[in-house]
Coordinates of C-alpha atoms and ligand atoms in Angstrom, one line a residue:
M257 CA -57.4 8.3 -16.5
L258 CA -61.1 8.4 -15.6
Y259 CA -62.6 11.6 -14.4
P260 CA -63.2 11.1 -10.6
Q261 CA -66.8 10.9 -9.5
Q262 CA -68.9 10.6 -6.4
N263 CA -71.4 7.7 -6.2
D264 CA -72.4 5.0 -3.8
R265 CA -69.1 3.2 -4.2
R266 CA -66.7 6.1 -4.8
N267 CA -65.9 9.3 -2.9
L268 CA -64.2 12.6 -3.7
L269 CA -63.1 15.7 -1.9
N270 CA -62.2 18.7 -4.0
L271 CA -59.2 20.5 -2.5
S272 CA -59.6 23.6 -4.7
G273 CA -59.5 26.8 -2.6
F274 CA -56.9 28.7 -0.8
W275 CA -53.5 27.1 -0.3
D276 CA -50.2 28.2 1.3
F277 CA -47.7 29.3 -1.3
K278 CA -44.1 30.2 -1.5
L279 CA -41.6 30.8 -4.3
D280 CA -38.4 28.7 -4.1
P281 CA -35.9 30.5 -6.5
D282 CA -32.9 28.8 -4.8
E283 CA -34.6 25.4 -5.1
I284 CA -33.9 24.5 -1.4
G285 CA -37.5 23.5 -0.5
A286 CA -37.1 19.8 -1.0
S287 CA -34.0 19.5 1.3
D288 CA -35.2 22.1 3.8
G289 CA -38.4 20.3 4.6
W290 CA -40.9 22.6 2.9
S291 CA -43.1 19.6 2.1
M292 CA -44.2 19.7 5.8
G293 CA -44.8 23.5 6.2
L294 CA -43.9 26.8 4.5
D295 CA -42.2 29.6 6.4
A296 CA -44.1 32.9 6.0
P297 CA -46.3 31.6 3.2
R298 CA -48.8 33.7 1.2
T299 CA -52.2 32.6 0.2
I300 CA -52.9 31.5 -3.3
A301 CA -56.1 30.3 -5.1
V302 CA -56.0 26.9 -6.6
P303 CA -56.7 26.5 -9.5
G304 CA -55.0 29.5 -11.0
S305 CA -51.7 30.8 -12.4
W306 CA -49.4 32.4 -9.9
N307 CA -48.4 35.0 -12.5
E308 CA -51.8 36.6 -12.5
Q309 CA -52.3 36.5 -8.8
F310 CA -49.1 38.3 -7.6
E311 CA -47.5 41.1 -9.5
D312 CA -44.1 40.3 -8.1
A313 CA -44.4 36.8 -9.5
Y314 CA -45.7 37.8 -12.9
H315 CA -42.5 36.9 -14.7
Y316 CA -41.4 34.2 -12.2
L317 CA -41.0 30.9 -14.0
G318 CA -39.0 28.8 -11.5
M319 CA -39.8 26.5 -8.6
A320 CA -42.6 27.1 -6.1
W321 CA -44.5 25.2 -3.4
Y322 CA -48.2 24.8 -2.6
L323 CA -49.2 23.3 0.7
R324 CA -52.3 22.4 2.8
D325 CA -51.9 21.0 6.2
D326 CA -55.6 20.6 7.1
V327 CA -56.6 17.7 4.9
Y328 CA -58.6 15.2 6.9
V329 CA -59.4 12.0 4.9
P330 CA -63.0 10.9 5.9
S331 CA -62.8 7.8 8.1
A332 CA -65.5 6.2 6.0
W333 CA -62.9 5.9 3.2
Q334 CA -60.8 3.4 5.2
G335 CA -60.4 0.2 3.4
Q336 CA -60.6 1.9 0.0
R337 CA -57.7 3.1 -2.2
V338 CA -57.2 6.8 -1.8
M339 CA -55.8 8.8 -4.8
L340 CA -54.4 12.3 -5.1
R341 CA -55.2 13.7 -8.5
V342 CA -54.3 17.0 -10.1
G343 CA -56.0 18.2 -13.3
S344 CA -52.9 20.0 -14.6
V345 CA -49.7 21.6 -13.4
N346 CA -47.5 23.7 -15.6
Y347 CA -44.8 22.4 -16.3
Y348 CA -43.3 19.9 -13.8
A349 CA -44.9 18.7 -10.5
Q350 CA -43.8 16.6 -7.6
L351 CA -46.6 15.6 -5.1
W352 CA -45.9 15.1 -1.4
A353 CA -48.1 13.5 1.3
N354 CA -47.0 13.9 4.9
G355 CA -43.4 14.7 3.9
Q356 CA -43.0 11.8 1.5
I357 CA -42.8 12.0 -2.3
V358 CA -45.7 10.2 -3.8
G359 CA -45.1 10.9 -7.5
E360 CA -44.1 13.3 -10.2
H361 CA -45.4 14.4 -13.6
V362 CA -43.8 16.2 -16.5
G363 CA -45.8 18.3 -19.0
G364 CA -48.6 20.8 -18.4
H365 CA -52.3 20.5 -19.4
L366 CA -52.9 16.8 -18.6
P367 CA -54.1 15.1 -15.4
F368 CA -52.1 12.7 -13.1
A369 CA -53.0 10.7 -10.0
F370 CA -51.1 8.8 -7.4
D371 CA -52.1 6.3 -4.8
I372 CA -51.5 7.8 -1.4
T373 CA -53.3 5.2 0.7
D374 CA -50.2 4.1 2.5
H375 CA -49.2 7.6 3.4
I376 CA -52.5 8.6 5.0
K377 CA -52.8 9.4 8.8
W378 CA -56.3 8.5 9.7
G379 CA -58.0 10.6 12.4
E380 CA -55.6 13.5 12.0
A381 CA -54.8 16.3 9.6
N382 CA -52.6 15.4 6.6
T383 CA -50.2 17.7 4.9
I384 CA -50.3 17.7 1.1
A385 CA -47.7 19.6 -0.8
V386 CA -47.3 20.2 -4.5
Q387 CA -43.9 21.3 -5.8
V388 CA -44.2 23.1 -9.2
E389 CA -41.5 24.1 -11.6
N390 CA -41.9 26.0 -14.9
H391 CA -38.5 26.8 -16.4
L392 CA -38.5 27.4 -20.1
Q393 CA -36.1 24.9 -21.7
P394 CA -35.2 24.2 -25.3
N395 CA -36.1 20.5 -25.1
R396 CA -39.4 20.9 -23.4
I397 CA -42.8 20.7 -25.2
P398 CA -43.4 23.5 -25.8
A399 CA -39.9 24.8 -25.8
G400 CA -38.4 28.0 -24.5
N401 CA -35.0 29.7 -24.4
L402 CA -33.9 28.3 -27.8
P403 CA -30.2 29.1 -28.0
S404 CA -30.7 30.4 -31.6
A405 CA -34.0 32.2 -31.0
G406 CA -32.1 35.5 -31.2
G407 CA -32.5 35.0 -34.9
L408 CA -36.2 35.8 -34.4
G409 CA -35.4 39.2 -32.8
G410 CA -38.4 40.6 -30.9
S411 CA -40.6 37.9 -32.4
P412 CA -43.3 36.3 -30.2
L413 CA -42.0 33.0 -31.5
G414 CA -38.7 33.5 -29.6
G415 CA -36.5 36.3 -28.6
G416 CA -39.4 38.0 -26.8
Y417 CA -39.6 38.2 -23.0
P418 CA -40.0 35.7 -21.4
S419 CA -38.3 33.8 -24.2
A420 CA -41.0 31.2 -24.9
T421 CA -40.9 29.7 -28.4
F422 CA -44.6 30.2 -28.7
D423 CA -47.0 33.1 -28.8
F424 CA -48.9 32.9 -25.5
Y425 CA -47.9 33.6 -21.9
P426 CA -46.1 30.6 -20.2
F427 CA -48.4 30.7 -17.2
A428 CA -47.3 28.6 -14.3
G429 CA -48.9 26.8 -11.3
I430 CA -51.7 24.4 -10.4
H431 CA -54.1 25.1 -13.2
R432 CA -56.9 22.6 -12.5
P433 CA -58.5 21.1 -9.4
V434 CA -56.6 19.0 -6.9
I435 CA -58.9 16.2 -5.9
L436 CA -58.6 13.5 -3.3
Y437 CA -60.8 10.5 -4.3
S438 CA -61.3 6.9 -3.2
V439 CA -62.1 3.8 -5.1
P440 CA -62.8 0.3 -3.9
Q441 CA -59.8 -2.1 -3.7
A442 CA -61.2 -3.9 -6.8
H443 CA -62.3 -1.1 -9.2
I444 CA -62.9 0.0 -12.7
E445 CA -59.7 1.5 -14.0
D446 CA -60.5 2.4 -17.5
V447 CA -63.4 2.4 -20.0
T448 CA -63.2 2.8 -23.8
V449 CA -66.3 3.4 -25.8
V450 CA -66.5 3.2 -29.6
T451 CA -69.8 3.9 -31.4
E452 CA -71.0 3.0 -34.8
I453 CA -74.3 3.4 -36.7
E454 CA -76.0 0.7 -38.7
G455 CA -79.1 2.0 -40.3
T456 CA -81.1 3.5 -37.4
T457 CA -79.3 1.3 -34.9
G458 CA -76.5 2.6 -32.7
I459 CA -73.8 0.1 -31.8
V460 CA -71.9 0.9 -28.6
S461 CA -68.8 -1.2 -28.0
V462 CA -67.4 -1.0 -24.5
T463 CA -64.0 -2.2 -23.2
A464 CA -63.7 -2.1 -19.4
Q465 CA -60.5 -2.6 -17.5
Q466 CA -60.4 -3.3 -13.8
V467 CA -57.8 -3.5 -11.0
G468 CA -58.6 -6.6 -9.0
D469 CA -60.0 -10.0 -9.8
I470 CA -63.7 -9.6 -9.9
A471 CA -65.1 -12.0 -12.5
R472 CA -68.3 -10.3 -13.5
G473 CA -69.9 -6.9 -14.1
T474 CA -72.7 -5.2 -16.0
I475 CA -73.1 -2.3 -18.4
S476 CA -76.3 -0.5 -19.0
L477 CA -77.0 2.4 -21.3
V478 CA -79.6 4.8 -20.0
G479 CA -81.4 7.3 -22.0
D480 CA -84.9 8.4 -21.1
S481 CA -85.1 4.9 -19.8
V482 CA -82.7 1.9 -19.8
V483 CA -82.2 1.2 -23.5
A484 CA -79.6 -1.6 -23.4
T485 CA -77.8 -3.8 -21.0
A486 CA -75.1 -6.5 -21.1
E487 CA -73.1 -8.8 -18.8
L488 CA -69.4 -8.2 -18.5
S489 CA -67.2 -11.2 -18.0
F490 CA -63.6 -10.4 -17.1
A491 CA -60.4 -12.2 -18.1
D492 CA -57.0 -10.8 -17.1
G493 CA -58.8 -7.7 -15.9
M494 CA -60.4 -6.9 -19.3
A495 CA -64.0 -7.3 -20.5
Q496 CA -65.8 -6.3 -23.7
A497 CA -69.4 -5.9 -24.6
R498 CA -71.4 -4.7 -27.6
L499 CA -74.7 -3.0 -27.1
Q500 CA -77.3 -2.4 -29.8
V501 CA -79.5 0.6 -29.6
P502 CA -82.5 0.5 -32.0
N503 CA -83.6 3.9 -33.2
A504 CA -80.6 5.5 -31.6
N505 CA -80.7 9.1 -30.7
L506 CA -77.6 10.3 -32.4
W507 CA -75.2 12.9 -31.0
S508 CA -74.9 15.8 -33.4
M509 CA -74.2 19.6 -33.3
D510 CA -77.9 20.4 -33.4
S511 CA -78.9 17.7 -31.0
P512 CA -76.1 16.6 -28.8
Y513 CA -77.9 13.8 -27.2
L514 CA -76.0 12.0 -24.4
Y515 CA -76.7 8.6 -22.9
D516 CA -75.5 7.6 -19.5
L517 CA -73.3 4.5 -19.6
V518 CA -73.2 2.8 -16.3
I519 CA -70.6 0.1 -15.6
T520 CA -70.5 -2.1 -12.5
L521 CA -68.3 -4.8 -11.0
Q522 CA -70.4 -7.4 -9.2
D523 CA -69.5 -10.0 -6.6
G524 CA -72.5 -12.2 -6.4
G525 CA -75.4 -9.8 -5.8
L526 CA -73.1 -7.1 -4.4
V527 CA -72.1 -4.1 -6.5
V528 CA -68.3 -3.7 -5.8
D529 CA -67.7 -0.7 -8.0
R530 CA -69.7 1.6 -10.2
Y531 CA -68.7 4.2 -12.8
S532 CA -70.9 6.1 -15.2
L533 CA -70.1 8.4 -18.1
E534 CA -72.0 10.4 -20.6
I535 CA -71.5 9.1 -24.1
G536 CA -72.8 10.2 -27.5
I537 CA -73.5 7.8 -30.4
R538 CA -71.9 9.2 -33.5
T539 CA -69.4 8.5 -36.2
I540 CA -66.7 10.7 -37.7
A541 CA -64.9 9.9 -41.0
V542 CA -63.0 11.4 -43.9
R543 CA -64.3 10.6 -47.3
G544 CA -62.6 12.3 -50.3
T545 CA -62.5 16.0 -49.5
Q546 CA -65.3 15.8 -46.9
L547 CA -65.5 15.3 -43.2
L548 CA -68.5 13.3 -42.3
L549 CA -70.4 13.4 -38.9
N550 CA -72.9 10.5 -38.8
G551 CA -72.4 10.2 -42.6
E552 CA -73.2 13.8 -43.3
P553 CA -70.7 16.4 -44.5
V554 CA -69.9 19.1 -41.9
Y555 CA -68.5 22.6 -42.2
L556 CA -66.6 23.8 -39.2
K557 CA -67.1 27.4 -38.1
G558 CA -65.2 28.6 -35.2
F559 CA -61.9 29.6 -33.7
G560 CA -58.5 28.9 -32.3
R561 CA -58.7 29.8 -28.7
H562 CA -56.7 30.0 -25.4
E563 CA -57.4 29.2 -21.8
D564 CA -56.6 32.8 -20.7
F565 CA -58.3 35.3 -18.5
Y566 CA -57.6 38.1 -16.0
A567 CA -56.6 36.9 -12.5
S568 CA -57.2 33.2 -13.2
G569 CA -54.5 33.1 -16.0
R570 CA -54.6 29.6 -17.4
G571 CA -56.5 28.3 -14.3
L572 CA -59.8 26.6 -14.7
N573 CA -62.5 29.2 -14.7
Q574 CA -65.9 27.6 -15.1
P575 CA -68.0 30.8 -15.4
L576 CA -65.7 31.8 -18.2
I577 CA -66.3 28.4 -20.0
V578 CA -70.0 29.0 -19.9
K579 CA -69.6 32.6 -21.0
D580 CA -67.4 31.7 -23.9
Y581 CA -69.8 29.0 -25.1
S582 CA -72.6 31.4 -25.0
L583 CA -70.6 33.9 -27.1
M584 CA -69.4 31.2 -29.5
K585 CA -73.1 30.3 -30.0
W586 CA -74.0 33.9 -30.4
V587 CA -71.7 34.3 -33.4
G588 CA -72.9 30.9 -34.8
A589 CA -69.7 28.9 -34.2
N590 CA -69.9 25.1 -34.1
S591 CA -66.3 24.1 -33.4
Y592 CA -62.8 25.1 -32.1
R593 CA -59.3 23.8 -31.8
T594 CA -57.8 23.5 -28.3
S595 CA -54.9 25.6 -29.5
H596 CA -52.2 24.9 -28.4
Y597 CA -52.6 22.4 -25.6
P598 CA -55.3 20.2 -24.1
Y599 CA -58.1 22.2 -22.4
S600 CA -59.7 21.2 -19.1
E601 CA -61.7 18.1 -18.7
E602 CA -64.6 20.3 -17.5
E603 CA -64.5 22.1 -20.8
M604 CA -64.5 18.8 -22.8
R605 CA -67.6 17.8 -20.9
M606 CA -69.2 21.1 -21.8
A607 CA -68.4 20.5 -25.5
D608 CA -70.2 17.1 -25.3
R609 CA -73.3 18.8 -23.9
E610 CA -73.3 21.7 -26.2
G611 CA -72.6 19.9 -29.5
M612 CA -69.2 21.6 -30.2
L613 CA -66.8 19.8 -32.5
I614 CA -63.3 19.8 -31.1
I615 CA -59.9 19.4 -32.7
D616 CA -57.9 18.2 -29.7
E617 CA -54.3 19.3 -29.7
I618 CA -51.2 18.4 -27.7
P619 CA -48.8 21.2 -26.6
A620 CA -46.4 20.5 -29.5
V621 CA -46.4 24.1 -30.7
S622 CA -43.5 25.6 -32.7
L623 CA -41.5 22.3 -32.8
N624 CA -38.1 22.5 -34.3
F625 CA -36.0 19.6 -35.4
F626 CA -32.6 21.1 -34.8
G627 CA -29.9 19.8 -32.4
S628 CA -28.4 16.4 -31.8
E629 CA -30.2 13.2 -32.5
N630 CA -30.6 12.9 -28.8
D631 CA -32.3 16.3 -28.5
V632 CA -34.8 15.4 -31.3
A633 CA -35.5 12.0 -29.6
T634 CA -36.1 13.7 -26.3
R635 CA -38.7 16.0 -27.8
L636 CA -40.3 13.2 -29.7
A637 CA -40.6 11.1 -26.6
M638 CA -42.3 14.0 -24.8
C639 CA -44.7 14.6 -27.6
K640 CA -45.6 10.9 -27.6
Q641 CA -46.2 10.9 -23.9
Q642 CA -48.5 13.8 -24.2
L643 CA -50.4 12.3 -27.1
E644 CA -50.9 9.0 -25.2
E645 CA -52.1 10.9 -22.1
L646 CA -54.4 13.0 -24.2
V647 CA -56.0 10.1 -26.0
V648 CA -56.5 8.2 -22.7
R649 CA -58.1 11.2 -21.2
D650 CA -60.4 12.3 -24.1
K651 CA -61.1 9.2 -26.1
N652 CA -64.7 8.9 -24.9
H653 CA -65.8 12.4 -25.8
P654 CA -68.2 12.5 -28.7
S655 CA -67.2 16.2 -29.2
V656 CA -63.6 15.2 -30.1
I657 CA -63.5 14.7 -33.8
M658 CA -59.8 14.9 -34.5
W659 CA -56.3 14.7 -32.9
S660 CA -53.8 17.4 -33.7
V661 CA -50.3 16.3 -33.1
A662 CA -48.5 19.6 -33.8
N663 CA -49.1 23.3 -34.4
E664 CA -46.7 25.1 -36.8
P665 CA -43.7 22.8 -36.6
F666 CA -40.9 25.2 -37.8
G667 CA -40.1 24.6 -41.5
G668 CA -39.3 26.8 -44.5
M669 CA -38.6 30.4 -43.8
I670 CA -39.0 30.4 -40.0
A671 CA -36.6 27.4 -39.7
R672 CA -34.0 29.3 -41.8
M673 CA -34.5 32.4 -39.6
I674 CA -33.6 30.4 -36.5
N675 CA -30.7 28.6 -38.2
P676 CA -29.5 30.0 -41.5
N677 CA -27.3 26.8 -42.0
I678 CA -30.3 24.6 -42.0
P679 CA -29.1 20.9 -42.1
E680 CA -29.7 19.2 -45.4
N681 CA -31.8 16.5 -43.9
Y682 CA -33.9 18.9 -41.8
N683 CA -37.2 18.4 -43.7
E684 CA -36.7 14.6 -43.6
T685 CA -36.1 14.7 -39.8
G686 CA -39.2 16.7 -39.4
H687 CA -41.2 14.4 -41.7
N688 CA -40.1 11.4 -39.8
F689 CA -40.9 13.0 -36.4
L690 CA -44.4 14.2 -37.4
G691 CA -45.1 10.9 -39.2
Q692 CA -44.4 9.0 -36.0
L693 CA -46.9 11.2 -34.2
I694 CA -49.6 10.8 -36.8
D695 CA -49.0 7.0 -36.8
L696 CA -49.2 6.9 -33.0
A697 CA -52.5 8.9 -33.1
H698 CA -53.9 6.3 -35.5
H699 CA -52.6 3.4 -33.4
L700 CA -54.1 4.8 -30.2
D701 CA -57.4 5.6 -31.8
A702 CA -58.4 4.2 -35.1
T703 CA -61.8 5.9 -35.0
R704 CA -60.7 9.6 -35.5
P705 CA -58.7 11.4 -38.1
A706 CA -55.3 12.8 -37.1
T707 CA -53.8 16.0 -38.3
L708 CA -51.0 18.6 -37.8
V709 CA -51.2 22.3 -38.4
G710 CA -48.9 23.7 -41.1
I711 CA -47.1 27.0 -40.9
M712 CA -47.0 29.4 -43.8
G713 CA -44.2 28.4 -46.2
G714 CA -43.7 25.0 -44.5
P715 CA -42.9 21.8 -46.4
A716 CA -45.9 20.5 -48.4
E717 CA -44.8 16.9 -47.7
W718 CA -45.4 17.5 -44.0
L719 CA -49.0 18.5 -44.7
D720 CA -49.6 15.4 -46.7
L721 CA -49.2 13.3 -43.5
A722 CA -52.5 14.6 -42.2
D723 CA -55.9 13.0 -42.9
V724 CA -57.4 16.5 -42.9
I725 CA -55.1 19.3 -43.9
L726 CA -54.9 22.2 -41.4
I727 CA -53.1 25.4 -42.3
N728 CA -52.5 28.7 -40.6
R729 CA -52.2 31.6 -43.0
Y730 CA -51.5 35.3 -42.5
Y731 CA -51.9 36.8 -46.0
G732 CA -52.7 40.4 -45.6
W733 CA -51.2 40.5 -42.1
Y734 CA -47.6 39.2 -41.7
M735 CA -47.3 39.1 -45.5
Q736 CA -48.8 41.9 -47.7
T737 CA -49.3 43.9 -44.6
G738 CA -51.9 46.6 -45.0
R739 CA -52.9 45.2 -48.5
I740 CA -55.9 42.9 -48.1
H741 CA -56.5 42.8 -51.9
E742 CA -52.9 41.5 -52.5
G743 CA -53.3 39.1 -49.7
E744 CA -56.4 37.8 -51.4
K745 CA -54.4 37.0 -54.5
G746 CA -51.8 35.0 -52.5
L747 CA -54.5 33.1 -50.7
E748 CA -56.3 32.2 -54.0
Q749 CA -53.1 31.1 -55.6
E750 CA -52.2 28.8 -52.7
L751 CA -55.7 27.4 -52.4
D752 CA -55.5 26.4 -56.1
S753 CA -52.2 24.5 -55.4
L754 CA -53.6 22.8 -52.3
A755 CA -56.5 21.3 -54.2
E756 CA -54.0 18.7 -55.4
F757 CA -53.9 17.0 -52.1
N758 CA -57.5 15.9 -52.6
K759 CA -58.1 16.0 -48.9
P760 CA -60.4 18.2 -46.8
L761 CA -58.8 21.4 -45.7
I762 CA -59.5 23.6 -42.6
M763 CA -58.1 27.1 -42.4
S764 CA -57.1 26.6 -38.8
E765 CA -55.8 30.2 -38.3
F766 CA -56.2 33.5 -40.1
G767 CA -56.8 36.9 -38.7
A768 CA -55.4 40.3 -37.8
D769 CA -54.6 42.2 -34.5
A770 CA -57.2 44.8 -33.8
M771 CA -57.1 47.3 -30.9
A772 CA -60.7 47.5 -29.6
G773 CA -62.1 50.9 -30.4
M774 CA -59.5 51.8 -33.1
H775 CA -61.1 52.7 -36.4
S776 CA -60.0 54.1 -39.8
I777 CA -61.2 54.9 -43.3
P778 CA -59.6 53.4 -45.3
A779 CA -59.0 50.4 -43.1
Q780 CA -55.5 50.3 -41.6
V781 CA -53.7 47.6 -39.7
F782 CA -54.6 47.3 -36.0
T783 CA -58.1 48.8 -36.5
E784 CA -61.3 46.9 -36.0
D785 CA -62.2 47.8 -39.6
Y786 CA -59.1 46.1 -41.0
Q787 CA -59.6 43.0 -39.0
R788 CA -63.3 42.7 -40.1
D789 CA -62.4 43.3 -43.8
L790 CA -59.5 40.7 -43.7
I791 CA -61.7 38.1 -42.1
K792 CA -64.5 38.7 -44.7
M793 CA -62.0 38.3 -47.5
Y794 CA -60.9 34.9 -46.2
L795 CA -64.5 33.7 -45.8
D796 CA -65.4 34.9 -49.3
V797 CA -62.3 33.3 -51.0
T798 CA -62.5 30.0 -49.2
A799 CA -66.2 29.6 -49.8
K800 CA -65.4 29.2 -53.5
H801 CA -63.4 26.0 -52.8
D802 CA -65.3 22.9 -51.9
F803 CA -62.4 21.1 -50.3
V804 CA -62.3 23.8 -47.6
I805 CA -64.4 22.3 -44.9
G806 CA -63.8 24.7 -42.1
M807 CA -62.7 28.2 -41.0
H808 CA -61.2 28.8 -37.6
I809 CA -60.4 32.4 -36.9
W810 CA -57.4 33.3 -34.9
N811 CA -58.5 34.0 -32.2
F812 CA -61.7 33.9 -30.3
A813 CA -60.5 36.5 -27.7
D814 CA -57.5 38.7 -27.2
F815 CA -55.0 36.9 -25.0
Q816 CA -51.8 37.5 -23.0
A817 CA -48.6 36.7 -24.9
T818 CA -45.0 37.5 -24.1
Q819 CA -43.5 41.0 -24.5
S820 CA -42.2 41.8 -27.9
I821 CA -42.3 44.7 -30.4
S822 CA -45.3 43.2 -32.1
R823 CA -47.4 42.6 -29.0
V824 CA -48.9 45.8 -27.7
G825 CA -49.0 45.6 -23.9
G826 CA -47.8 42.0 -24.2
M827 CA -51.2 41.1 -25.8
N828 CA -52.1 39.2 -29.0
L829 CA -55.0 41.3 -30.2
K830 CA -56.3 39.0 -32.9
G831 CA -59.5 38.2 -30.8
V832 CA -62.8 39.0 -32.3
F833 CA -63.7 39.5 -28.7
T834 CA -61.5 41.4 -26.3
R835 CA -59.9 39.6 -23.3
A836 CA -62.9 41.0 -21.3
R837 CA -65.2 39.3 -23.9
Q838 CA -66.6 42.4 -25.5
P839 CA -67.3 42.2 -29.3
K840 CA -65.2 43.9 -32.0
M841 CA -66.7 44.6 -35.4
A842 CA -65.6 41.2 -36.7
A843 CA -67.8 39.5 -34.2
Y844 CA -70.9 41.1 -35.7
L845 CA -69.7 40.1 -39.2
L846 CA -69.4 36.5 -38.1
R847 CA -72.8 36.5 -36.4
E848 CA -74.4 37.7 -39.6
R849 CA -72.5 35.3 -41.8
W850 CA -72.5 32.2 -39.7
N851 CA -76.1 32.4 -38.5
S852 CA -77.6 33.2 -41.9
Q853 CA -75.4 32.0 -44.9
G854 CA -73.9 29.1 -43.1
Q855 CA -70.3 30.0 -44.2
Ligands
BDP34 C1 -49.4 31.5 -35.4 C2 -49.4 30.7 -34.1 C3 -50.2 31.3 -33.0 C4 -49.9 32.8 -33.0 C5 -50.4 33.4 -34.3 C6 -50.1 34.9 -34.3 O1 -49.9 29.4 -34.4 O2 -49.9 30.7 -31.8 O3 -50.5 33.4 -31.9 O4 -49.7 32.8 -35.3 O5 -49.0 35.3 -34.7 O6 -48.1 31.5 -35.8 O7 -51.0 35.7 -33.9

């Protein structure tokens, strides 16, 4: 799933902008010919969530149609393959071209593309329609409307409104750009880059896959000048090459140097196809209780985040990406987790450029292992599909240092709250499920560690599946509420017991809701003072444990969640910045700590 690009052999047309839009609550659009035109449509911006654009559709989570009937495909593209690609649709999408279905995709947050060459009308306007559906269902990833979620009362983990089994708003719609692009008949289909370091030499191993039967190609690595080249010789559509880069300029947080890797297919002297991508030469590895970047231990300072903003909802918002990066740098952060789903491809490119270390997560948030064997198998298959799609999409980003296959799979207390008669083999079923995902991550990518994020009170044996242990902890918030000092004791005790794993550990979530502008002496819950003091306590306690190699505060910014009795105005207020990106007191604390002391 290469990111589309424009060059002398490839073309692209970005169809982002205003589209016709119509809700289809009775789901009659497909049979009533909506794919060729919408009756009395309204105008919607693509990308963007429909919920934030229309107040009457805020809580609408059903079927809807997007349509453009003015799409001319440039005549110069004739003879090439033309693809229709969408960066992400939440949750299910069916694509139509001139009244014909050209493909469908299940699962939000990941791109998909279909060949529409045979459906194109040259020399006239084409009609492109995208049918989107976002029902919350128990067997979807992530799930909603769990039959037993009533047990969670007004909790944001279920039983809130809408009844998503996760703590963020289930925004719906076309969330990333719709792109029409063309590639030559014989073209580069995929590229995999793996880098190693031997002394001061960088080793860049490239595997190229083509569609077509061109025998030869080239790769060249370009820095300030061309630094290495090799011939590619294809057999069964595949070719490999290994480049040596003496005195390599390594990719790191402080100096995120990117080389351009240019790959061509060549027929005689003719360049048939060309594709280039930015790559970084770096290694990532776990050794004992350390995480090593280019052989050096790293300490992660940063956040769990969300793609969330006013008006754009979960839609790609590029100025916001730039703004968030500048604020993350302002506080001295060097990393974040794409909680709780893959972020946009544009954002991953930004991370490469800015030297951010990314823990890349699939949307397996709040998994449960209840239900029939069939139910569990359905969820597992969906998780596997999303993991495969994610690795294919993000494998070449130097910024991606780890795959996260799940956030807070329900175990322990929460599992018992959903279902008091927890089946005897529940932990085993969960262990097997999560183990399969970790194995798959290793199989898909042997170069990066894999992890899962443990919930408070969850089974320890689940955590042990991870190469790097990630835990979310809410001492002093959901437990010992209002008593930071008592929370501190709980945290210390648990950290002592976690040392036994002898693995690196990242505190992947901790924090407190704070209503911006609310203060108190002594610090009380929901004040900025309490949030700051609680975060400081966590930073101080964990700094005493060498195996803790990272602190990710929950959350970078306040974000829209579902309505429940613990979410004021439907917002999760654990941001150290407000949703409008203004700092709370905790942001100043972090700026001081992370820029000076390092931890
Ligand atoms: C954790 C979840 C996260 C929530 C957070 C919270 O991983 O999605 O938003 O707690 O409650 O359970 O704020």
